[in-house]
Coordinates of C-alpha atoms in Angstrom, one line a residue:
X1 CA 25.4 3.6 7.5
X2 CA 25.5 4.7 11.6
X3 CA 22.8 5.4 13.3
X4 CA 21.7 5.6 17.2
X5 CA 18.5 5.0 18.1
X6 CA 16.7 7.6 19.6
X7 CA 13.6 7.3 22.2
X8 CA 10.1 6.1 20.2
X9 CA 7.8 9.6 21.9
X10 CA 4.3 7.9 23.3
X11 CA 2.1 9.4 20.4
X12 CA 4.2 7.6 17.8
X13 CA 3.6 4.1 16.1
X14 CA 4.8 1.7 18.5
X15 CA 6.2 -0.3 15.5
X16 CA 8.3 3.0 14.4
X17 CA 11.7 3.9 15.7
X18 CA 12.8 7.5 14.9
X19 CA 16.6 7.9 14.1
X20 CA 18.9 10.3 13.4
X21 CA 22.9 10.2 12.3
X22 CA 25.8 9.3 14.2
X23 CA 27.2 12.3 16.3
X24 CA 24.4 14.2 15.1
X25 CA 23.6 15.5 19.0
X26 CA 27.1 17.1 18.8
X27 CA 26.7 18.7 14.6
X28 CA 23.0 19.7 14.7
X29 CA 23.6 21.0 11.2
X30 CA 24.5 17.0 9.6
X31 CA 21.9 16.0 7.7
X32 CA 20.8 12.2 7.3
X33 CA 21.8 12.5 3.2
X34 CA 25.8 12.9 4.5
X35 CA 25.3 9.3 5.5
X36 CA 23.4 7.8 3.0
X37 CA 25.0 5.9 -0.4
X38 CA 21.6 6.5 -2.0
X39 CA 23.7 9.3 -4.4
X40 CA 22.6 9.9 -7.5
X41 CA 19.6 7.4 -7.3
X42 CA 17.4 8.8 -4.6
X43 CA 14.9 11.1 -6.6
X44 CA 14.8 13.3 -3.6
X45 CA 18.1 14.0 -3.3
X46 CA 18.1 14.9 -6.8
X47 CA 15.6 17.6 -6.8
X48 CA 17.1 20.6 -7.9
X49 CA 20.5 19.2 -8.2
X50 CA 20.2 19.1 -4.5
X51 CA 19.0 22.5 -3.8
X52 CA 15.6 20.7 -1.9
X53 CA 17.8 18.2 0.4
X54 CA 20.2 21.5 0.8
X55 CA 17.5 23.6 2.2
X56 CA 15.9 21.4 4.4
X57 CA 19.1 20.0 5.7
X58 CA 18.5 18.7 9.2
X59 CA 14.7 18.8 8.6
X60 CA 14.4 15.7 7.1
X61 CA 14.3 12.4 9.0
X62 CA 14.7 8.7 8.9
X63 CA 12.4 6.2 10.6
X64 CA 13.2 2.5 10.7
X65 CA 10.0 0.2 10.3
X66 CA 9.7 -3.4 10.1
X67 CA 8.5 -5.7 7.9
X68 CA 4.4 -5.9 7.8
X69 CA 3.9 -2.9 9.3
X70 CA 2.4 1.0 8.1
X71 CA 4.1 3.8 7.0
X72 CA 1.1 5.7 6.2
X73 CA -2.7 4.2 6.3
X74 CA -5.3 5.8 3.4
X75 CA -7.2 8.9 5.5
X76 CA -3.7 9.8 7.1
X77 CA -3.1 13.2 7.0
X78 CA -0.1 14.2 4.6
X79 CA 2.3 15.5 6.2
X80 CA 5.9 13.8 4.6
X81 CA 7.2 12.3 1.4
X82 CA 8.9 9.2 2.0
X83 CA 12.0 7.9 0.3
X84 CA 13.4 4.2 1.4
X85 CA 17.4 3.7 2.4
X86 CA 17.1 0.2 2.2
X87 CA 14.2 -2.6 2.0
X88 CA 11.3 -2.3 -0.2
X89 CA 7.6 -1.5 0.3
X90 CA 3.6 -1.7 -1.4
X91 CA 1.4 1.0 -2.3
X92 CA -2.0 -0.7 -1.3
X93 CA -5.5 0.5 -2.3
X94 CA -9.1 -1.4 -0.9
X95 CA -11.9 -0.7 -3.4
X96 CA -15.8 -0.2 -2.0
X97 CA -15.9 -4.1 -2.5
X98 CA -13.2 -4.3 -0.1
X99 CA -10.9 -6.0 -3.0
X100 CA -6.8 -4.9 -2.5
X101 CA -5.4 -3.4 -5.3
X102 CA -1.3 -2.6 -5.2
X103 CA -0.4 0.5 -7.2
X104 CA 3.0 -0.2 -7.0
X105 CA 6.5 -1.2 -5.3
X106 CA 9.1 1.3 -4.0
X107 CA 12.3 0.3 -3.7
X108 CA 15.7 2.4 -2.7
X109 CA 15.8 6.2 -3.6
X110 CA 12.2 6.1 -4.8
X111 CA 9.7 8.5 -3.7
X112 CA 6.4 7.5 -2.2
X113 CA 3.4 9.0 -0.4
X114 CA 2.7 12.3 -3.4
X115 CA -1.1 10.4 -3.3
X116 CA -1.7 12.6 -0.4
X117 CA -0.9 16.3 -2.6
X118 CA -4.3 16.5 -4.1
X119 CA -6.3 16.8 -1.1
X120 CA -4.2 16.3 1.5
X121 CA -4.5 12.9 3.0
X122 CA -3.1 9.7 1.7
X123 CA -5.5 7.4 -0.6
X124 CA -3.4 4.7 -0.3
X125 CA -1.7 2.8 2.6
X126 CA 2.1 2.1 2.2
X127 CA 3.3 -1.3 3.6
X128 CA 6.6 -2.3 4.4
X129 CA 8.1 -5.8 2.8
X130 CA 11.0 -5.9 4.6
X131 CA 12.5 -3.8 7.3
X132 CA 13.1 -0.3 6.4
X133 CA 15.0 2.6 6.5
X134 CA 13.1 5.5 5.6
X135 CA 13.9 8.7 4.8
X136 CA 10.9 11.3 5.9
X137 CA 10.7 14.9 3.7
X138 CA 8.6 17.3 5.9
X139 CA 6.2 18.5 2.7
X140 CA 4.7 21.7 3.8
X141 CA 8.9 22.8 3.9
X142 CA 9.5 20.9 0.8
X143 CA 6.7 22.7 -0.7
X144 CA 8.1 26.4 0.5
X145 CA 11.1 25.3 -0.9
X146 CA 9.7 24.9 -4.3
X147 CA 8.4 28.1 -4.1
X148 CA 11.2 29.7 -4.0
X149 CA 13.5 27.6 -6.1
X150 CA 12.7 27.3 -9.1
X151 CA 14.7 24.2 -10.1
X152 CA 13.2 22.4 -7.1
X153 CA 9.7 23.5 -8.2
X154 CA 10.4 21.9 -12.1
X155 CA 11.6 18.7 -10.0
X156 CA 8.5 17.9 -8.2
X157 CA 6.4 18.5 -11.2
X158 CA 8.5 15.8 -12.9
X159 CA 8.1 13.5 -10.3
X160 CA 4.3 13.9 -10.0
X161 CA 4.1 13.6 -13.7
X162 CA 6.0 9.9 -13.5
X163 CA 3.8 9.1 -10.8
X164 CA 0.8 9.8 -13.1
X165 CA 3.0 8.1 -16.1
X166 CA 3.9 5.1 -13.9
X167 CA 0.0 4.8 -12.9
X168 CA -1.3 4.9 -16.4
X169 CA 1.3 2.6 -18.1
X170 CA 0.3 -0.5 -15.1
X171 CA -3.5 0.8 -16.5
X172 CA -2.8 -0.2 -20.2
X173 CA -0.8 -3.5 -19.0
X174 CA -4.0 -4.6 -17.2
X175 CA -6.1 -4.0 -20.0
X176 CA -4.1 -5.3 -22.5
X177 CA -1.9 -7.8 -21.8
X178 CA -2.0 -11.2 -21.5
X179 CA -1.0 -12.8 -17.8
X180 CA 2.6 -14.0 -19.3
X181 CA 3.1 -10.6 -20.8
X182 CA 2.3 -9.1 -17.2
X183 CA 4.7 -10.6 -15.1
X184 CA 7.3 -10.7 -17.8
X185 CA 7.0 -7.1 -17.7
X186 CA 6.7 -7.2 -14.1
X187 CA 10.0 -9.0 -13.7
X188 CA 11.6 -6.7 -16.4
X189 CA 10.2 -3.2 -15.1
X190 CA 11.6 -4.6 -11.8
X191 CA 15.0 -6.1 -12.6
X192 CA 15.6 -2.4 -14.6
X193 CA 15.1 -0.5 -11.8
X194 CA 17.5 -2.8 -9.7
X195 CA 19.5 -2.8 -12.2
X196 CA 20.0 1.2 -12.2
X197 CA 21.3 0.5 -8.2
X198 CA 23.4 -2.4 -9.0
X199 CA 24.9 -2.5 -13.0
X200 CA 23.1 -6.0 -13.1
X201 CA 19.4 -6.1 -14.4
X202 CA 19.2 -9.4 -14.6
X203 CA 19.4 -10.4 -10.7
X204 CA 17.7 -8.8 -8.6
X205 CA 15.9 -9.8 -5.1
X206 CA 12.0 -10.6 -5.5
X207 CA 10.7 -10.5 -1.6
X208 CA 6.7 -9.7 -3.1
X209 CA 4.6 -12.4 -2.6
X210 CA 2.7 -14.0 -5.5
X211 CA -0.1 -12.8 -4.0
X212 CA 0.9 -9.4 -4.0
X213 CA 2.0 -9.5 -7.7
X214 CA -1.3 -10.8 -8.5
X215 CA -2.9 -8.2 -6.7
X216 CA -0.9 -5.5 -8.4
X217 CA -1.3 -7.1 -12.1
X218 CA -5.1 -8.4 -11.4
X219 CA -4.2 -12.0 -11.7
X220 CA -5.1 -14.3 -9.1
X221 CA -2.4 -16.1 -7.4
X222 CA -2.8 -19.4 -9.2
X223 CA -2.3 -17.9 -12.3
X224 CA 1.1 -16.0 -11.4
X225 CA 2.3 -19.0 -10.0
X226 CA 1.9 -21.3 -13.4
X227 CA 3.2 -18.4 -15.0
X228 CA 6.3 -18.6 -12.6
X229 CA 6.5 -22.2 -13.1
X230 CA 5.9 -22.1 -17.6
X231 CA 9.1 -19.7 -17.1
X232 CA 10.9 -21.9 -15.1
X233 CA 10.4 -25.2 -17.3
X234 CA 11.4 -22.6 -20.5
X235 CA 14.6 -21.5 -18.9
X236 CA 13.6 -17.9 -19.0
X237 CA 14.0 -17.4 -15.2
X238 CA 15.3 -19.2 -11.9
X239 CA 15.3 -18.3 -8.5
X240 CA 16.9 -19.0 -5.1
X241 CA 14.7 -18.3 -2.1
X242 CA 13.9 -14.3 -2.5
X243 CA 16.4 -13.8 -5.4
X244 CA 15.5 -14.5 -8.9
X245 CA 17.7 -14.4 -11.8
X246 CA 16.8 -13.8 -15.3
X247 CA 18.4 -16.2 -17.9
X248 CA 16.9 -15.1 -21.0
X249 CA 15.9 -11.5 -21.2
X250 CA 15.2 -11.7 -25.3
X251 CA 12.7 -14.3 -24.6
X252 CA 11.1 -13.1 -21.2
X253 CA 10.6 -9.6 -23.0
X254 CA 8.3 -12.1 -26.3
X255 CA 7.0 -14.0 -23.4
X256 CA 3.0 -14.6 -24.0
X257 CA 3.6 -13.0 -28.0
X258 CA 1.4 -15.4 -30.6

């Protein structure tokens, strides 16, 4: 993937760098998706068998940010839906007792920042774990788009709906499972997605913190990290620095059962 860097205006995040693809100043009409390898996994691109990324064309954009920093802080204004080209981020949510919950991890081709639809400003703040490449969808255009197309519309009602889906399913694992059973099914929800990307389920890179998968599972660190350590000693997992591997999916899947 090329890219050239353009100038970061005054009134944007210092931390953000807007660019745009190769050659692009010389073919105003190429469009960031002809140089992306996303394909068939960026839900996005997929929207109306294309129709969405096809009508916007050069209207969407990419922004690179890095590691640590915001894409979008709860009370922003919604203005974009977000989908990352590369590195993975946190949907991060502080209650009235200040306590951090994560809704969720988006990794490549995923679509973040629909919080925002309902009234218009993000409730969450998005957090990027590594440096990213993201791909911004102007969403009063997208929206427009929809209107017209059906197809498109259809698409972003499906996606809202697995947001919703996706929200209620890490509901009923909270509430019902016991702290093996979370991060096994962490790990496997997780590895599955990868595995849609890469043909290999069963190694994947794991850059979130332990705190952070506490924080998303409402386990305290300790208690993911002996989890981390039971699968270890059981031969259920092993990892290498920010890639983990899983060695025995039949038994991480009964982990915690009895």
């Amino acid at each position: 993937m090329r890219t050239v860097e353009n100038s970061v205006s005054r009134t944007r995040a210092r931390n953000i760098t807007w660019l745009r693809a190769a050659g692009s100043a010389s073919h105003p009409s190429s469009s960031p998706c002809s140089q992306c390898d996303a394909g068939s996994m960026c839900q996005i691109a997929a929207l109306g068998a294309g129709g969405l990324v096809s009508a916007l064309d050069t209207q969407i954009g990419v922004r690179a940010v890095q590691a640590g920093e915001s894409i979008y802080r709860a009370g922003d204004a919604l203005r974009n839906l977000f989908t990352p080209r590369c590195g993975m981020c946190k949907s991060v949510r502080i209650d009235r007792e200040g306590r951090q919950q994560i809704t969720g991890f988006k990794i490549r081709g995923e679509c973040f920042g629909t919080d925002g639809i309902a009234t218009g400003r993000h409730e969450s703040e998005a957090v990027a774990l590594l440096d990213m490449q993201v791909c911004t969808l102007p969403f009063l255009r997208a929206e427009a788009v929809a209107d017209a197309l059906p197809e498109v519309h259809r698409g972003m009602k499906r996606l809202l709906s697995k947001e919703t889906s996706d929200r209620e399913n890490l509901l009923m694992l909270v509430a019902n499972r016991n702290a093996e059973q979370r991060v096994a099914a962490f790990l496997l929800d997780l590895g599955a997605r990868f595995g849609e990307r890469t043909a290999n389920s069963s190694l994947f890179p794991l850059c979130i913190s332990r705190e952070d998968i506490g924080a998303h599972l409402g386990l305290t660190l300790e208690t993911v990290s002996r989890v981390f350590s039971r699968f270890r000693r059981r031969g259920l997992v092993q990892w290498e620095g920010r890639v983990i591997r899983i060695l025995d999916m039949p038994g991480l899947e009964h982990a915690g059962d009895g």
